PDB file of C-alpha atoms in Angstrom:
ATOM      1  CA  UNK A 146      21.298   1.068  -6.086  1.00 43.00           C
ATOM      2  CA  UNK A 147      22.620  -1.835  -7.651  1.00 44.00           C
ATOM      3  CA  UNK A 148      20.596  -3.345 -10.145  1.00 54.00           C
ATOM      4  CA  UNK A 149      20.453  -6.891 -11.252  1.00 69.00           C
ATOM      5  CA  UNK A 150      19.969  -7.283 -15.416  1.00 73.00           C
ATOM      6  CA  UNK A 151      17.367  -9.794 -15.588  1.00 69.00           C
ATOM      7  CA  UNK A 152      14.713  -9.250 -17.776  1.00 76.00           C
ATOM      8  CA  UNK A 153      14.808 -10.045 -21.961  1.00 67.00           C
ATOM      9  CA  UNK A 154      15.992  -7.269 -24.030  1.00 72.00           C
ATOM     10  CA  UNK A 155      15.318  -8.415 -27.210  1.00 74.00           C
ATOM     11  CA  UNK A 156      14.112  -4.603 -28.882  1.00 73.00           C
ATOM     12  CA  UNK A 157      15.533  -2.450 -26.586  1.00 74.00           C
ATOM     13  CA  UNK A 158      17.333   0.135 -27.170  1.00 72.00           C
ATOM     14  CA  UNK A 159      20.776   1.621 -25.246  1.00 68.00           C
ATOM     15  CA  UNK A 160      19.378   3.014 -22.116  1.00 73.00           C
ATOM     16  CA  UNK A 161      16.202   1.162 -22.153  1.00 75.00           C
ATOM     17  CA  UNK A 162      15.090  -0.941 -18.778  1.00 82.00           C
ATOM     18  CA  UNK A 163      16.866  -4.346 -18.574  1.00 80.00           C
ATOM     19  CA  UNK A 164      15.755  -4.696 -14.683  1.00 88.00           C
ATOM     20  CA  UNK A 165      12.595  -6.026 -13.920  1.00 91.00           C
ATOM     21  CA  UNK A 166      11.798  -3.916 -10.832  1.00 92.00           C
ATOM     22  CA  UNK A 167      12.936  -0.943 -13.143  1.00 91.00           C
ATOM     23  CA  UNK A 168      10.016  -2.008 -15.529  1.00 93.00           C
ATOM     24  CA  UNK A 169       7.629  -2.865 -12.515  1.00 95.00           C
ATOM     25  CA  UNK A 170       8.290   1.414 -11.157  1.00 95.00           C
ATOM     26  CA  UNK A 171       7.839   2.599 -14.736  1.00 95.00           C
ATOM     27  CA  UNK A 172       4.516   0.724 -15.199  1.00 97.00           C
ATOM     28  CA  UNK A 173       3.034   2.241 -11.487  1.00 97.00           C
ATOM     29  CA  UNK A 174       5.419   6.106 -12.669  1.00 95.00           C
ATOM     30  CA  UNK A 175       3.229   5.861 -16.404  1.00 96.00           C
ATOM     31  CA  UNK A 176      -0.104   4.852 -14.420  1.00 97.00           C
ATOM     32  CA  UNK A 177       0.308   7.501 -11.859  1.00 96.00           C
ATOM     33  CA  UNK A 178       1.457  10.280 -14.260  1.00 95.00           C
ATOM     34  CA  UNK A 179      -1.152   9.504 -16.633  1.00 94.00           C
ATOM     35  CA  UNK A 180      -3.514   9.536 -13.740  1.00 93.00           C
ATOM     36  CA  UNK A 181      -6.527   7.454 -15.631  1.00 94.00           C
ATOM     37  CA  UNK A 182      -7.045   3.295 -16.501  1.00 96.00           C
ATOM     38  CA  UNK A 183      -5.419   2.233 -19.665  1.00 96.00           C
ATOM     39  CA  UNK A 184      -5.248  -1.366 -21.274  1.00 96.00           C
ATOM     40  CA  UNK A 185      -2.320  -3.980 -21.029  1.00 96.00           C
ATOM     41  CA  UNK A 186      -2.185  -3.260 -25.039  1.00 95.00           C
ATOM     42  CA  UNK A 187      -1.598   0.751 -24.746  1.00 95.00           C
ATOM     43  CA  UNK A 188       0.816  -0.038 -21.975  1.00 96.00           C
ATOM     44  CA  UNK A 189       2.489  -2.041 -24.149  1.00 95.00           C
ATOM     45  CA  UNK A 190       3.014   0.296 -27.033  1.00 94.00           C
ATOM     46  CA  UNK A 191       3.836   3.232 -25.051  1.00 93.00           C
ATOM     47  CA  UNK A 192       6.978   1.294 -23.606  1.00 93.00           C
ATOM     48  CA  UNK A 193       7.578  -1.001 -26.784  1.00 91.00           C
ATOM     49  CA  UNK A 194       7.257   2.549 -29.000  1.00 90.00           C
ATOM     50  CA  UNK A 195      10.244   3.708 -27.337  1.00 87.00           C
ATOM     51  CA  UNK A 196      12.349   0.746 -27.080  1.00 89.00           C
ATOM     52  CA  UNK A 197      12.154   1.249 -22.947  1.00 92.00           C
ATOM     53  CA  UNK A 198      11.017  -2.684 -22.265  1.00 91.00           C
ATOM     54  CA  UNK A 199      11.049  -6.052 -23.666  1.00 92.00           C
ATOM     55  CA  UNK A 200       7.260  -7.280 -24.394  1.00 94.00           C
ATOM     56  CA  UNK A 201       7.112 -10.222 -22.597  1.00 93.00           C
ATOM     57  CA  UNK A 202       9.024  -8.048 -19.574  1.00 94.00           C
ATOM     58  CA  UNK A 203       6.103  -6.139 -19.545  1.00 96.00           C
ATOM     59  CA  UNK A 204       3.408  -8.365 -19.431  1.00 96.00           C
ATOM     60  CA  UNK A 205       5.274  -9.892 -16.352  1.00 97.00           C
ATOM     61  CA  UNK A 206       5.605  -6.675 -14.869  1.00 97.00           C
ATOM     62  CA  UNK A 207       1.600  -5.947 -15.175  1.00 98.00           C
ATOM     63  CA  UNK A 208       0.433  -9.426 -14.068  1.00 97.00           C
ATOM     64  CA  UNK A 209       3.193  -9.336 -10.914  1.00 98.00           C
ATOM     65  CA  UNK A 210       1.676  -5.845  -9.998  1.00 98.00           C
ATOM     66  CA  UNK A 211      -1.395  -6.872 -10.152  1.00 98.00           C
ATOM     67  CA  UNK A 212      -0.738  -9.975  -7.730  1.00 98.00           C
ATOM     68  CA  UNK A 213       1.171  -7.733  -5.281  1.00 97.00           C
ATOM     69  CA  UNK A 214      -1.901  -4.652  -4.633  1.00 98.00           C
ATOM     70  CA  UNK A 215      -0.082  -2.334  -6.724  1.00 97.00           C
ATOM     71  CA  UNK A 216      -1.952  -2.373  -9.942  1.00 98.00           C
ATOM     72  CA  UNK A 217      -5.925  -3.148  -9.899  1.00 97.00           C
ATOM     73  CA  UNK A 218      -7.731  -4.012 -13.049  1.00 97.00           C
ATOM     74  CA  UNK A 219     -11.153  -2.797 -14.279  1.00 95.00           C
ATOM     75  CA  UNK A 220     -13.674  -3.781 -16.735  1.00 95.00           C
ATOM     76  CA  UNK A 221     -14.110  -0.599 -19.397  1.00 93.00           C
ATOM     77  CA  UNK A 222     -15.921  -0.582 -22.416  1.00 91.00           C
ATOM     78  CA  UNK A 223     -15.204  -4.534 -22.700  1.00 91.00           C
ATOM     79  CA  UNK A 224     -11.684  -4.116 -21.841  1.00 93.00           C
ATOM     80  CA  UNK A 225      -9.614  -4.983 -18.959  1.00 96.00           C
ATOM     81  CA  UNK A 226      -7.785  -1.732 -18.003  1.00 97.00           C
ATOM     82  CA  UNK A 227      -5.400  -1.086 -15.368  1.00 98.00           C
ATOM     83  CA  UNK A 228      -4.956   1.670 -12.681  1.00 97.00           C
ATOM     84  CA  UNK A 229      -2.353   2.427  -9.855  1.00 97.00           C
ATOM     85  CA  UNK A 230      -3.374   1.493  -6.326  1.00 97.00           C
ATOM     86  CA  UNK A 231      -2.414   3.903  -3.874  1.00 97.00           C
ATOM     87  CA  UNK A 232       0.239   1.143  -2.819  1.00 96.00           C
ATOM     88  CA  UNK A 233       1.882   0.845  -6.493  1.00 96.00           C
ATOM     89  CA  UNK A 234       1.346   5.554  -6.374  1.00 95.00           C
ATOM     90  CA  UNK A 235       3.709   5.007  -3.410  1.00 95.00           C
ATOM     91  CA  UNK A 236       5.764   3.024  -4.630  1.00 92.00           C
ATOM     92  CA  UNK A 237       5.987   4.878  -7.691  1.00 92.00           C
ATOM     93  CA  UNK A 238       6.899   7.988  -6.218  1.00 91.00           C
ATOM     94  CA  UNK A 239       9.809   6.740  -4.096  1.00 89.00           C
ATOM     95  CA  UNK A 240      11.201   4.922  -6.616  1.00 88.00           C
ATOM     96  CA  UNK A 241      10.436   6.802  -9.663  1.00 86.00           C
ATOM     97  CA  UNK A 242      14.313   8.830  -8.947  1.00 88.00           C
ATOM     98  CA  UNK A 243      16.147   5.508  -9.573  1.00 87.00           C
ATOM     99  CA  UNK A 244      14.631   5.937 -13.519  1.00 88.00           C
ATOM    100  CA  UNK A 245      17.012   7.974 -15.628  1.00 82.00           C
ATOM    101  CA  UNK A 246      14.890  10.809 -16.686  1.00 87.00           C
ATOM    102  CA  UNK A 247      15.404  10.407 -20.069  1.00 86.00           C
ATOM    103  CA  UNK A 248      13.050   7.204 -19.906  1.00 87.00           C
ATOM    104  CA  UNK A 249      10.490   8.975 -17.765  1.00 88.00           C
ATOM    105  CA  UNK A 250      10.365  11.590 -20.115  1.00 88.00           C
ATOM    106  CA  UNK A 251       9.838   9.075 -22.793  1.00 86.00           C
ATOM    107  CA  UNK A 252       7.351   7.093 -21.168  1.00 87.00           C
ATOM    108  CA  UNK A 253       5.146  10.289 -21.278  1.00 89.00           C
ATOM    109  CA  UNK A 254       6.239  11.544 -24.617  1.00 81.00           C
ATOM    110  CA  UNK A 255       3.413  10.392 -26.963  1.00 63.00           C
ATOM    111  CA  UNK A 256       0.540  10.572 -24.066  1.00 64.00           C
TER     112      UNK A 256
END
């Protein structure tokens, strides 16, 4: 797969996601493995924690998800939260390979 380095990475670390699509399959691979609605904000520190994604990246990633069927967002204890659709699941699971495993693994490290 050849990947095109076009997202910010300002704060991440060697190995961390410089792709957008690679940030759009770990949001739907850490929704799906998680398997319940988080907030934008958790999101956010799970990837930021672990130098995997730029901030701003991720925001993008969430909102474009959202837009395109693969993410769905929920009202929860007066939060928006966010779940995988069982397009984004899909999507997830095909693509989740092209990851390394090393940021899978720490997507799910502190969960």
């Amino acid at each position: 797969m050849d990947l095109e380095y076009d997202a910010f990475d300002e704060g991440i670390e060697p190995g961390g996601l410089r792709s957008r699509n690679e940030i759009k399959v770990l949001v739907c691979y850490l929704l799906k493995s998680i398997e319940q609605p988080i907030s934008k904000q958790l999101i956010n520190e799970i990837l930021q924690e672990n130098s995997l994604a730029n901030y701003f990246e991720i925001n993008q990633a969430v909102s474009d998800l959202v837009r395109a069927g693969s993410l769905e967002e929920a009202a929860q204890e007066g939060d928006t939260v966010y779940r995988v659709t069982d397009q984004g699941r899909s999507a997830a699971q095909t693509l989740e390979v092209n990851l390394p495993r090393s940021v899978r693994e720490l997507s799910l490290i502190h969960i």
